[in-house]
């Protein structure tokens, strides 16, 4: 192979290595400095630098090879200043065969040795025809060097570097945008779940606000108790987003919704091959909540085996993934919630007493809606405004009879049921006012639905007593003695009642 072929082969190898270096990582600094190392090795350069255009019309060396940190810091130029500045200004490469004979060469980064002559090549870096920087390299001076070939090679390299810099810029812009969006979402969540935005002015709710304010700024484990639908998750959110951990994740786990075979993997994660179907390592909720808050809802439904494992995490603050041996630290704040009577569960042996005492450090009890009826109208107005906005409705108010129906109902589903009732009423209401007939049948009282019974107490009791006697005679096939025993009374009293209500016992024989 002749010398020309060897040079071409060497340069093709260099280009291949440059493309690999730029495509192997998103770390732009590491990739570009690797390219300068390749040029050093393959082309025999002494020093190399890439200056990038900054704001204010200045060029600054961002990436370098063969320069110290101090020399790199001195590499700052105005556009059209020196060789590098003129290359960026003109968008054309410049070759300086002998630096000592070029008055425009500033030699700002390193003092030139008078006894060693050097050559300098500077090539523009362009992005869509716009010059954004320059690549400069310094060679030992050599007579009859083919600078044209070097310029062609460096021009190809700069186009590849330009693509890499553009990609890095896009990635950085997207990262910055995502960080801004993430920060905005966190601020919105903090505002949404600020405990001052929880609806309710009753004494019971004011006590809860005080408790949330007391515990939010600590790392104490919190146990939230109350019936289903009272807003336990909302209080958990309020505690997290008003705590020092608010910038970290809030991870929720519904212990009742996960089968026992999966909940350990969900909480602690698993290693690849830990069980059938575990094709890759999976991080558990404790890992995902690192530095933040883990909310365990319906914790009273945990199995005894999982209670033991959870107790260990609470005591030791460490755990292992399923199928793994590495011990991981758990830096999380735990908030648990349940609608189960844990004291009774402990007495029945369904819940471990030691876990109960670990969880019950700071307990918050949410009263059912029927015990804070003064909040019903506030909540109803809040949900009315919410679903007006969501459904494009313009319902202005709730009528007085409908309010009376809401206030007289016992609300077994608590706030969740009230929200569903208001949402339904908003949807079916065609006018500006919600009336009693817009409410579901479960809320329809006899007065509200026009079905008030026209019977006095004596007749109502008599009708009920007659039905009981007839049912007993039917069961006893008309036998009065047996029917009396079924009703826990005497045959004489039963005979008196049969005669009073004119019941024909013969109907039930046969």
Short mmCIF file of C-alpha atoms in Angstrom, two decimals:
data_model
loop_
_atom_site.label_atom_id
_atom_site.label_comp_id
_atom_site.label_asym_id
_atom_site.label_seq_id
_atom_site.Cartn_x
_atom_site.Cartn_y
_atom_site.Cartn_z
CA UNK A 1 0.00 0.00 0.00
CA UNK A 2 1.46 3.41 -1.04
CA UNK A 3 1.69 6.40 1.29
CA UNK A 4 -1.42 8.15 -0.15
CA UNK A 5 -3.56 5.06 0.46
CA UNK A 6 -2.22 4.75 3.99
CA UNK A 7 -3.08 8.38 4.75
CA UNK A 8 -6.61 7.97 3.36
CA UNK A 9 -7.12 4.78 5.37
CA UNK A 10 -5.87 6.48 8.50
CA UNK A 11 -8.22 9.42 8.02
CA UNK A 12 -11.22 7.16 7.34
CA UNK A 13 -10.42 5.32 10.56
CA UNK A 14 -10.25 8.65 12.37
CA UNK A 15 -13.66 9.72 10.98
CA UNK A 16 -15.18 6.39 12.03
CA UNK A 17 -13.84 6.79 15.56
CA UNK A 18 -15.09 10.40 15.69
CA UNK A 19 -18.62 9.30 14.71
CA UNK A 20 -18.53 6.57 17.35
CA UNK A 21 -17.33 8.99 20.04
CA UNK A 22 -20.06 11.53 19.26
CA UNK A 23 -22.82 8.92 19.05
CA UNK A 24 -21.93 6.89 22.14
CA UNK A 25 -22.99 9.39 24.84
CA UNK A 26 -25.17 12.41 25.53
CA UNK A 27 -22.36 13.92 27.63
CA UNK A 28 -21.24 16.54 25.12
CA UNK A 29 -18.05 17.52 26.93
CA UNK A 30 -16.82 13.93 27.20
CA UNK A 31 -17.70 13.23 23.53
CA UNK A 32 -16.05 16.36 22.07
CA UNK A 33 -12.89 16.03 24.15
CA UNK A 34 -12.69 12.39 23.01
CA UNK A 35 -12.81 13.68 19.41
CA UNK A 36 -9.87 16.01 20.12
CA UNK A 37 -7.93 13.04 21.55
CA UNK A 38 -8.62 11.08 18.35
CA UNK A 39 -7.35 13.98 16.23
CA UNK A 40 -4.26 14.13 18.40
CA UNK A 41 -3.59 10.41 17.99
CA UNK A 42 -4.46 10.03 14.32
CA UNK A 43 -3.27 13.37 12.92
CA UNK A 44 -0.39 14.16 15.24
CA UNK A 45 -1.62 17.55 16.46
CA UNK A 46 -0.10 19.11 19.58
CA UNK A 47 -3.08 21.05 20.87
CA UNK A 48 -6.72 21.43 19.93
CA UNK A 49 -9.58 23.65 21.06
CA UNK A 50 -13.20 24.39 20.25
CA UNK A 51 -14.40 27.93 20.86
CA UNK A 52 -18.16 28.50 20.98
CA UNK A 53 -20.00 31.74 20.33
CA UNK A 54 -21.57 33.19 23.50
CA UNK A 55 -23.79 36.17 24.18
CA UNK A 56 -22.34 39.64 23.67
CA UNK A 57 -20.38 38.64 20.55
CA UNK A 58 -17.62 36.77 22.39
CA UNK A 59 -15.99 33.44 21.67
CA UNK A 60 -14.85 31.24 24.53
CA UNK A 61 -12.96 27.98 24.52
CA UNK A 62 -15.39 25.36 25.86
CA UNK A 63 -13.53 22.15 24.95
CA UNK A 64 -9.77 21.64 24.70
CA UNK A 65 -7.01 19.04 24.49
CA UNK A 66 -3.43 19.75 25.47
CA UNK A 67 -4.30 22.95 27.34
CA UNK A 68 -4.32 23.52 31.08
CA UNK A 69 -7.37 24.97 32.82
CA UNK A 70 -5.68 28.38 33.09
CA UNK A 71 -4.78 28.37 29.39
CA UNK A 72 -8.34 27.39 28.52
CA UNK A 73 -9.73 30.28 30.60
CA UNK A 74 -7.56 32.76 28.72
CA UNK A 75 -9.04 31.62 25.42
CA UNK A 76 -11.69 34.32 25.04
CA UNK A 77 -12.00 36.40 21.85
CA UNK A 78 -14.20 38.97 20.25
CA UNK A 79 -15.69 38.08 16.88
CA UNK A 80 -13.25 39.28 14.19
CA UNK A 81 -10.41 39.33 16.75
CA UNK A 82 -7.37 37.22 15.89
CA UNK A 83 -7.44 34.17 13.63
CA UNK A 84 -10.26 32.42 15.52
CA UNK A 85 -12.43 35.55 15.54
CA UNK A 86 -11.93 36.12 11.80
CA UNK A 87 -12.84 32.50 11.01
CA UNK A 88 -16.14 32.87 12.90
CA UNK A 89 -16.81 36.28 11.33
CA UNK A 90 -16.13 35.10 7.77
CA UNK A 91 -17.32 31.50 8.05
CA UNK A 92 -14.23 30.34 6.14
CA UNK A 93 -11.22 28.28 7.30
CA UNK A 94 -7.80 29.88 7.76
CA UNK A 95 -4.44 28.08 7.53
CA UNK A 96 -1.32 29.55 9.15
CA UNK A 97 1.67 27.45 7.99
CA UNK A 98 4.09 29.28 10.30
CA UNK A 99 2.70 30.97 13.41
CA UNK A 100 5.81 33.12 13.90
CA UNK A 101 5.19 34.86 10.58
CA UNK A 102 1.48 35.63 11.15
CA UNK A 103 0.87 39.00 12.90
CA UNK A 104 -2.86 38.25 13.46
CA UNK A 105 -2.08 35.20 15.57
CA UNK A 106 -2.69 36.32 19.20
CA UNK A 107 -1.15 33.29 20.93
CA UNK A 108 -3.40 34.03 23.90
CA UNK A 109 -3.58 30.53 25.37
CA UNK A 110 0.12 29.62 25.40
CA UNK A 111 3.47 31.40 24.96
CA UNK A 112 5.13 30.34 21.74
CA UNK A 113 8.56 28.69 21.96
CA UNK A 114 10.97 30.64 19.69
CA UNK A 115 12.97 27.53 18.77
CA UNK A 116 9.96 25.38 17.72
CA UNK A 117 7.89 26.45 14.76
CA UNK A 118 4.22 25.45 14.64
CA UNK A 119 1.36 25.44 12.13
CA UNK A 120 -2.22 26.44 12.90
CA UNK A 121 -5.50 25.51 11.22
CA UNK A 122 -8.87 26.98 12.23
CA UNK A 123 -12.14 25.73 10.71
CA UNK A 124 -15.63 27.19 11.36
CA UNK A 125 -18.37 25.12 13.06
CA UNK A 126 -21.68 25.82 11.33
CA UNK A 127 -25.26 25.06 12.24
CA UNK A 128 -27.63 25.55 9.31
CA UNK A 129 -25.26 27.97 7.57
CA UNK A 130 -24.81 29.98 10.77
CA UNK A 131 -21.35 29.93 12.32
CA UNK A 132 -21.56 29.01 15.99
CA UNK A 133 -17.89 28.41 16.81
CA UNK A 134 -14.54 27.24 15.52
CA UNK A 135 -12.25 24.22 15.78
CA UNK A 136 -8.54 25.07 15.90
CA UNK A 137 -5.58 22.71 16.00
CA UNK A 138 -1.84 23.26 16.26
CA UNK A 139 0.67 21.04 14.41
CA UNK A 140 4.44 20.91 14.61
CA UNK A 141 5.65 22.77 11.52
CA UNK A 142 6.52 20.50 8.60
CA UNK A 143 7.70 21.46 5.14
CA UNK A 144 5.39 20.53 2.25
CA UNK A 145 2.49 19.54 4.54
CA UNK A 146 -0.76 19.06 2.60
CA UNK A 147 -2.96 21.55 4.46
CA UNK A 148 -5.82 21.18 1.99
CA UNK A 149 -6.41 17.55 3.01
CA UNK A 150 -6.31 18.53 6.69
CA UNK A 151 -8.86 21.31 6.11
CA UNK A 152 -11.19 18.88 4.29
CA UNK A 153 -10.93 16.35 7.11
CA UNK A 154 -11.51 18.97 9.81
CA UNK A 155 -14.48 20.40 7.89
CA UNK A 156 -16.14 16.96 7.99
CA UNK A 157 -15.32 16.64 11.70
CA UNK A 158 -16.79 20.09 12.48
CA UNK A 159 -20.05 19.19 10.69
CA UNK A 160 -20.30 16.10 12.89
CA UNK A 161 -19.49 18.16 16.00
CA UNK A 162 -22.12 20.73 14.97
CA UNK A 163 -24.80 18.03 14.86
CA UNK A 164 -23.73 16.79 18.28
CA UNK A 165 -23.78 20.31 19.75
CA UNK A 166 -27.23 20.96 18.23
CA UNK A 167 -28.54 17.70 19.70
CA UNK A 168 -27.04 18.57 23.10
CA UNK A 169 -28.66 22.02 22.92
CA UNK A 170 -32.07 20.48 22.11
CA UNK A 171 -31.68 17.98 24.95
CA UNK A 172 -30.71 20.77 27.35
CA UNK A 173 -33.64 22.93 26.24
CA UNK A 174 -36.04 20.01 26.70
CA UNK A 175 -34.52 19.22 30.10
CA UNK A 176 -34.88 22.85 31.17
CA UNK A 177 -38.48 22.90 29.91
CA UNK A 178 -39.29 19.69 31.79
CA UNK A 179 -37.67 21.10 34.95
CA UNK A 180 -39.77 24.27 34.63
CA UNK A 181 -42.94 22.23 34.04
CA UNK A 182 -42.08 19.98 36.95
CA UNK A 183 -41.51 22.96 39.22
CA UNK A 184 -44.80 24.50 38.04
CA UNK A 185 -46.70 21.26 38.68
CA UNK A 186 -45.19 20.98 42.15
CA UNK A 187 -46.23 24.56 42.94
CA UNK A 188 -49.75 23.81 41.68
CA UNK A 189 -49.89 20.65 43.79
CA UNK A 190 -48.71 22.57 46.84
CA UNK A 191 -51.44 25.15 46.27
CA UNK A 192 -54.07 22.49 45.54
CA UNK A 193 -53.25 20.42 48.61
CA UNK A 194 -52.59 23.32 50.98
CA UNK A 195 -54.61 22.35 54.05
CA UNK A 196 -56.17 25.82 53.97
CA UNK A 197 -57.95 24.70 50.78
CA UNK A 198 -59.64 21.74 52.49
CA UNK A 199 -63.35 22.51 52.72
CA UNK A 200 -64.90 22.72 56.18
CA UNK A 201 -65.33 25.20 59.01
CA UNK A 202 -66.80 22.92 61.66
CA UNK A 203 -65.03 22.53 65.00
CA UNK A 204 -63.99 18.99 64.02
CA UNK A 205 -62.29 20.23 60.84
CA UNK A 206 -60.58 23.12 62.64
CA UNK A 207 -59.07 20.57 65.02
CA UNK A 208 -57.80 18.59 62.02
CA UNK A 209 -56.19 21.72 60.51
CA UNK A 210 -54.35 22.28 63.78
CA UNK A 211 -53.13 18.69 63.82
CA UNK A 212 -51.93 18.86 60.20
CA UNK A 213 -50.06 22.10 60.92
CA UNK A 214 -48.41 20.50 63.96
CA UNK A 215 -47.17 17.35 62.21
CA UNK A 216 -46.48 18.55 58.64
CA UNK A 217 -43.03 20.00 59.33
CA UNK A 218 -41.76 16.85 61.05
CA UNK A 219 -40.78 13.38 59.82
CA UNK A 220 -43.16 11.63 62.23
CA UNK A 221 -45.18 8.63 61.04
CA UNK A 222 -48.86 9.59 60.77
CA UNK A 223 -51.90 7.31 61.02
CA UNK A 224 -55.07 8.77 59.46
CA UNK A 225 -58.29 7.10 60.56
CA UNK A 226 -61.88 7.47 59.50
CA UNK A 227 -64.66 5.95 57.47
CA UNK A 228 -64.35 5.46 53.73
CA UNK A 229 -64.89 8.67 51.79
CA UNK A 230 -64.00 11.11 54.58
CA UNK A 231 -60.92 12.50 52.77
CA UNK A 232 -57.98 10.60 54.29
CA UNK A 233 -55.92 10.81 51.09
CA UNK A 234 -56.53 14.56 50.85
CA UNK A 235 -55.15 15.02 54.36
CA UNK A 236 -52.13 12.85 53.47
CA UNK A 237 -51.45 15.09 50.46
CA UNK A 238 -51.77 18.18 52.64
CA UNK A 239 -49.23 16.82 55.13
CA UNK A 240 -46.72 15.98 52.37
CA UNK A 241 -47.00 19.21 50.36
CA UNK A 242 -46.63 21.32 53.50
CA UNK A 243 -43.57 19.38 54.72
CA UNK A 244 -39.82 19.76 54.06
CA UNK A 245 -40.19 16.74 51.72
CA UNK A 246 -42.65 18.53 49.41
CA UNK A 247 -40.15 18.69 46.52
CA UNK A 248 -39.68 14.91 46.65
CA UNK A 249 -42.10 12.21 45.42
CA UNK A 250 -45.46 11.41 46.99
CA UNK A 251 -46.10 7.72 46.28
CA UNK A 252 -49.46 6.05 46.97
CA UNK A 253 -50.16 2.37 47.55
CA UNK A 254 -53.62 0.92 48.11
CA UNK A 255 -52.90 -2.18 50.17
CA UNK A 256 -56.42 -3.56 49.67
CA UNK A 257 -56.24 -3.30 45.87
CA UNK A 258 -53.11 -5.46 45.48
CA UNK A 259 -53.16 -9.27 45.83
CA UNK A 260 -50.94 -10.72 48.54
CA UNK A 261 -48.68 -12.33 45.93
CA UNK A 262 -47.81 -8.93 44.41
CA UNK A 263 -47.78 -6.47 47.29
CA UNK A 264 -44.28 -7.40 48.51
CA UNK A 265 -42.86 -6.85 45.02
CA UNK A 266 -44.77 -3.56 44.72
CA UNK A 267 -43.48 -2.23 48.03
CA UNK A 268 -39.89 -3.47 47.97
CA UNK A 269 -39.22 -4.21 44.29
CA UNK A 270 -37.66 -7.38 42.88
CA UNK A 271 -34.54 -8.60 41.15
CA UNK A 272 -34.46 -10.13 37.69
CA UNK A 273 -35.43 -13.81 37.87
CA UNK A 274 -36.80 -13.53 41.43
CA UNK A 275 -39.98 -15.30 40.27
CA UNK A 276 -41.73 -16.32 37.07
CA UNK A 277 -42.28 -13.23 34.96
CA UNK A 278 -39.59 -11.13 36.65
CA UNK A 279 -37.72 -10.40 33.41
CA UNK A 280 -35.96 -7.30 34.75
CA UNK A 281 -35.14 -5.57 38.00
CA UNK A 282 -38.00 -3.44 39.31
CA UNK A 283 -37.80 -0.66 41.85
CA UNK A 284 -40.39 -0.81 44.61
CA UNK A 285 -42.50 1.98 46.04
CA UNK A 286 -40.07 2.52 48.93
CA UNK A 287 -37.31 3.24 46.40
CA UNK A 288 -39.56 5.41 44.23
CA UNK A 289 -40.49 7.49 47.28
CA UNK A 290 -36.84 8.06 48.27
CA UNK A 291 -36.59 11.34 50.17
CA UNK A 292 -40.35 11.86 49.97
CA UNK A 293 -43.52 10.36 51.41
CA UNK A 294 -45.04 6.89 51.06
CA UNK A 295 -48.80 6.76 51.62
CA UNK A 296 -50.15 3.31 52.52
CA UNK A 297 -53.92 3.37 52.18
CA UNK A 298 -56.12 0.65 53.72
CA UNK A 299 -53.19 -0.60 55.79
CA UNK A 300 -55.58 -2.55 58.00
CA UNK A 301 -56.00 -5.05 55.15
CA UNK A 302 -52.30 -6.09 55.09
CA UNK A 303 -51.64 -9.79 55.54
CA UNK A 304 -49.78 -10.96 58.69
CA UNK A 305 -46.68 -11.82 56.61
CA UNK A 306 -46.51 -8.33 55.10
CA UNK A 307 -47.09 -6.76 58.50
CA UNK A 308 -43.86 -8.38 59.73
CA UNK A 309 -41.86 -7.06 56.75
CA UNK A 310 -43.32 -3.58 57.04
CA UNK A 311 -42.51 -3.54 60.76
CA UNK A 312 -38.86 -4.25 59.99
CA UNK A 313 -38.68 -1.30 57.55
CA UNK A 314 -40.22 1.00 60.15
CA UNK A 315 -37.81 -0.16 62.85
CA UNK A 316 -34.55 -0.54 60.89
CA UNK A 317 -35.23 1.80 57.95
CA UNK A 318 -33.84 -0.79 55.55
CA UNK A 319 -35.12 -3.57 53.26
CA UNK A 320 -34.15 -5.96 50.45
CA UNK A 321 -35.76 -6.43 47.07
CA UNK A 322 -37.56 -9.73 46.47
CA UNK A 323 -34.92 -12.23 45.37
CA UNK A 324 -32.07 -9.88 46.28
CA UNK A 325 -29.39 -9.77 48.97
CA UNK A 326 -28.43 -6.08 48.82
CA UNK A 327 -29.74 -4.12 51.81
CA UNK A 328 -31.22 -0.76 50.82
CA UNK A 329 -31.84 2.20 53.10
CA UNK A 330 -35.36 3.66 53.26
CA UNK A 331 -35.34 7.44 53.58
CA UNK A 332 -39.11 7.94 53.43
CA UNK A 333 -41.81 9.40 55.61
CA UNK A 334 -44.68 6.97 56.12
CA UNK A 335 -48.32 8.03 56.24
CA UNK A 336 -50.86 5.24 56.73
CA UNK A 337 -54.65 5.32 56.50
CA UNK A 338 -57.38 2.87 57.40
CA UNK A 339 -61.11 2.61 58.02
CA UNK A 340 -60.61 -0.50 60.16
CA UNK A 341 -60.89 -0.46 63.94
CA UNK A 342 -57.24 -1.34 64.54
CA UNK A 343 -57.67 -1.74 68.31
CA UNK A 344 -60.31 -4.41 67.71
CA UNK A 345 -58.17 -5.98 64.97
CA UNK A 346 -55.26 -6.19 67.44
CA UNK A 347 -57.55 -7.75 70.06
CA UNK A 348 -58.79 -10.29 67.47
CA UNK A 349 -55.22 -11.14 66.39
CA UNK A 350 -55.70 -9.82 62.85
CA UNK A 351 -53.21 -6.96 63.25
CA UNK A 352 -49.85 -7.00 65.00
CA UNK A 353 -49.76 -4.92 68.14
CA UNK A 354 -46.09 -3.92 67.63
CA UNK A 355 -46.86 -2.63 64.13
CA UNK A 356 -49.90 -0.79 65.47
CA UNK A 357 -47.75 1.03 68.05
CA UNK A 358 -45.17 1.89 65.35
CA UNK A 359 -47.87 3.39 63.11
CA UNK A 360 -49.91 5.10 65.81
CA UNK A 361 -47.28 7.74 66.63
CA UNK A 362 -49.47 10.66 65.56
CA UNK A 363 -53.10 9.80 64.87
CA UNK A 364 -55.58 12.00 63.00
CA UNK A 365 -59.25 11.02 63.10
CA UNK A 366 -61.54 12.25 60.31
CA UNK A 367 -65.16 12.37 61.48
CA UNK A 368 -67.92 11.13 59.17
CA UNK A 369 -69.93 13.75 57.31
CA UNK A 370 -73.05 13.11 59.42
CA UNK A 371 -71.10 14.39 62.46
CA UNK A 372 -70.20 17.70 60.82
CA UNK A 373 -73.34 18.66 58.99
CA UNK A 374 -72.46 22.36 59.04
CA UNK A 375 -69.90 21.56 56.33
CA UNK A 376 -72.41 19.91 53.96
CA UNK A 377 -73.55 23.12 52.29
CA UNK A 378 -69.96 24.40 51.90
CA UNK A 379 -68.93 21.12 50.29
CA UNK A 380 -72.01 21.06 48.05
CA UNK A 381 -71.29 24.59 46.79
CA UNK A 382 -67.66 23.65 46.16
CA UNK A 383 -68.61 20.57 44.14
CA UNK A 384 -71.28 22.55 42.27
CA UNK A 385 -68.66 25.07 41.15
CA UNK A 386 -66.26 22.27 40.24
CA UNK A 387 -68.69 20.34 38.04
CA UNK A 388 -70.13 23.50 36.51
CA UNK A 389 -66.64 24.16 35.16
CA UNK A 390 -65.99 20.60 34.06
CA UNK A 391 -69.31 20.14 32.26
CA UNK A 392 -69.89 23.64 30.93
CA UNK A 393 -72.99 24.11 33.10
CA UNK A 394 -74.33 27.34 34.63
CA UNK A 395 -76.21 26.06 37.69
CA UNK A 396 -76.36 28.97 40.13
CA UNK A 397 -77.65 27.50 43.36
CA UNK A 398 -79.34 24.67 45.24
CA UNK A 399 -82.98 25.17 46.21
CA UNK A 400 -84.03 25.24 49.88
CA UNK A 401 -85.98 21.93 49.72
CA UNK A 402 -82.96 20.26 48.11
CA UNK A 403 -80.70 21.69 50.84
CA UNK A 404 -83.07 20.28 53.47
CA UNK A 405 -82.81 16.88 51.80
CA UNK A 406 -79.01 17.06 51.80
CA UNK A 407 -78.96 18.07 55.47
CA UNK A 408 -81.37 15.34 56.60
CA UNK A 409 -79.56 12.49 54.82
CA UNK A 410 -77.18 10.32 56.86
CA UNK A 411 -74.40 10.08 54.19
CA UNK A 412 -73.00 6.54 54.64
CA UNK A 413 -70.54 7.27 51.81
CA UNK A 414 -69.45 10.58 53.41
CA UNK A 415 -67.83 13.31 51.29
CA UNK A 416 -67.29 10.99 48.33
CA UNK A 417 -71.02 10.23 48.18
CA UNK A 418 -71.90 13.92 48.48
CA UNK A 419 -69.58 14.73 45.58
CA UNK A 420 -71.20 12.04 43.42
CA UNK A 421 -74.69 13.32 44.31
CA UNK A 422 -73.82 16.92 43.37
CA UNK A 423 -72.11 15.81 40.15
CA UNK A 424 -75.22 13.83 39.12
CA UNK A 425 -77.55 16.69 40.04
CA UNK A 426 -75.43 19.14 38.01
CA UNK A 427 -75.61 16.88 34.97
CA UNK A 428 -79.38 16.29 35.04
CA UNK A 429 -80.28 19.89 35.92
CA UNK A 430 -81.48 21.77 32.83
CA UNK A 431 -82.02 25.11 34.53
CA UNK A 432 -80.10 27.32 36.92
CA UNK A 433 -81.31 25.76 40.17
CA UNK A 434 -80.94 22.23 41.57
CA UNK A 435 -84.28 21.03 42.95
CA UNK A 436 -85.14 18.04 45.10
CA UNK A 437 -86.19 15.94 42.11
CA UNK A 438 -82.67 16.29 40.67
CA UNK A 439 -81.27 14.36 43.64
CA UNK A 440 -81.02 10.54 43.52
CA UNK A 441 -83.83 8.37 44.96
CA UNK A 442 -81.77 7.51 48.06
CA UNK A 443 -82.18 11.11 49.23
CA UNK A 444 -85.89 11.39 48.44
CA UNK A 445 -87.75 11.72 51.74
CA UNK A 446 -91.47 10.99 51.90
CA UNK A 447 -92.23 14.71 52.12
CA UNK A 448 -89.86 15.64 49.33
CA UNK A 449 -91.23 12.99 46.98
CA UNK A 450 -94.91 13.53 47.88
CA UNK A 451 -95.37 10.05 49.44
CA UNK A 452 -96.20 11.00 53.02
CA UNK A 453 -98.14 8.13 54.62
CA UNK A 454 -101.83 9.01 55.35
CA UNK A 455 -102.05 6.67 58.39
CA UNK A 456 -101.99 7.29 62.11
CA UNK A 457 -99.73 5.39 64.53
CA UNK A 458 -102.40 2.96 65.81
CA UNK A 459 -103.38 1.85 62.31
CA UNK A 460 -99.71 1.53 61.28
CA UNK A 461 -98.91 -0.64 64.31
CA UNK A 462 -102.07 -2.70 63.75
CA UNK A 463 -101.22 -3.33 60.10
CA UNK A 464 -97.72 -4.45 61.06
CA UNK A 465 -99.08 -6.75 63.82
CA UNK A 466 -101.64 -8.30 61.43
CA UNK A 467 -98.90 -9.04 58.88
CA UNK A 468 -96.78 -10.77 61.54
CA UNK A 469 -99.70 -12.98 62.69
CA UNK A 470 -100.66 -13.93 59.14
CA UNK A 471 -97.05 -14.85 58.35
CA UNK A 472 -96.84 -17.05 61.49
CA UNK A 473 -100.15 -18.79 60.68
CA UNK A 474 -98.93 -19.43 57.15
CA UNK A 475 -95.75 -21.03 58.51
CA UNK A 476 -97.77 -23.10 61.04
CA UNK A 477 -100.32 -24.09 58.35
CA UNK A 478 -103.17 -22.56 60.35
CA UNK A 479 -102.21 -24.19 63.69
CA UNK A 480 -102.82 -21.47 66.33
CA UNK A 481 -100.80 -23.17 69.09
CA UNK A 482 -97.72 -23.49 66.88
CA UNK A 483 -98.13 -19.95 65.51
CA UNK A 484 -98.29 -18.64 69.12
CA UNK A 485 -95.01 -20.39 69.92
CA UNK A 486 -93.40 -18.85 66.80
CA UNK A 487 -94.46 -15.40 67.97
CA UNK A 488 -93.40 -16.11 71.58
CA UNK A 489 -96.90 -15.44 72.94
CA UNK A 490 -99.82 -17.46 74.36
CA UNK A 491 -102.54 -19.13 72.34
CA UNK A 492 -105.18 -17.09 74.22
CA UNK A 493 -103.57 -13.73 73.26
CA UNK A 494 -103.13 -14.92 69.67
CA UNK A 495 -106.82 -15.95 69.53
CA UNK A 496 -107.80 -12.46 70.73
CA UNK A 497 -105.66 -10.83 68.00
CA UNK A 498 -107.04 -13.18 65.31
CA UNK A 499 -110.58 -12.19 66.27
CA UNK A 500 -109.61 -8.45 66.44
CA UNK A 501 -108.12 -8.41 62.96
CA UNK A 502 -110.76 -10.78 61.51
CA UNK A 503 -108.16 -13.31 60.28
CA UNK A 504 -109.57 -16.54 58.84
CA UNK A 505 -107.19 -19.31 60.02
CA UNK A 506 -108.78 -21.86 57.68
CA UNK A 507 -107.10 -20.08 54.73
CA UNK A 508 -103.69 -21.32 55.90
CA UNK A 509 -104.58 -25.02 56.40
CA UNK A 510 -103.83 -27.76 53.92
#
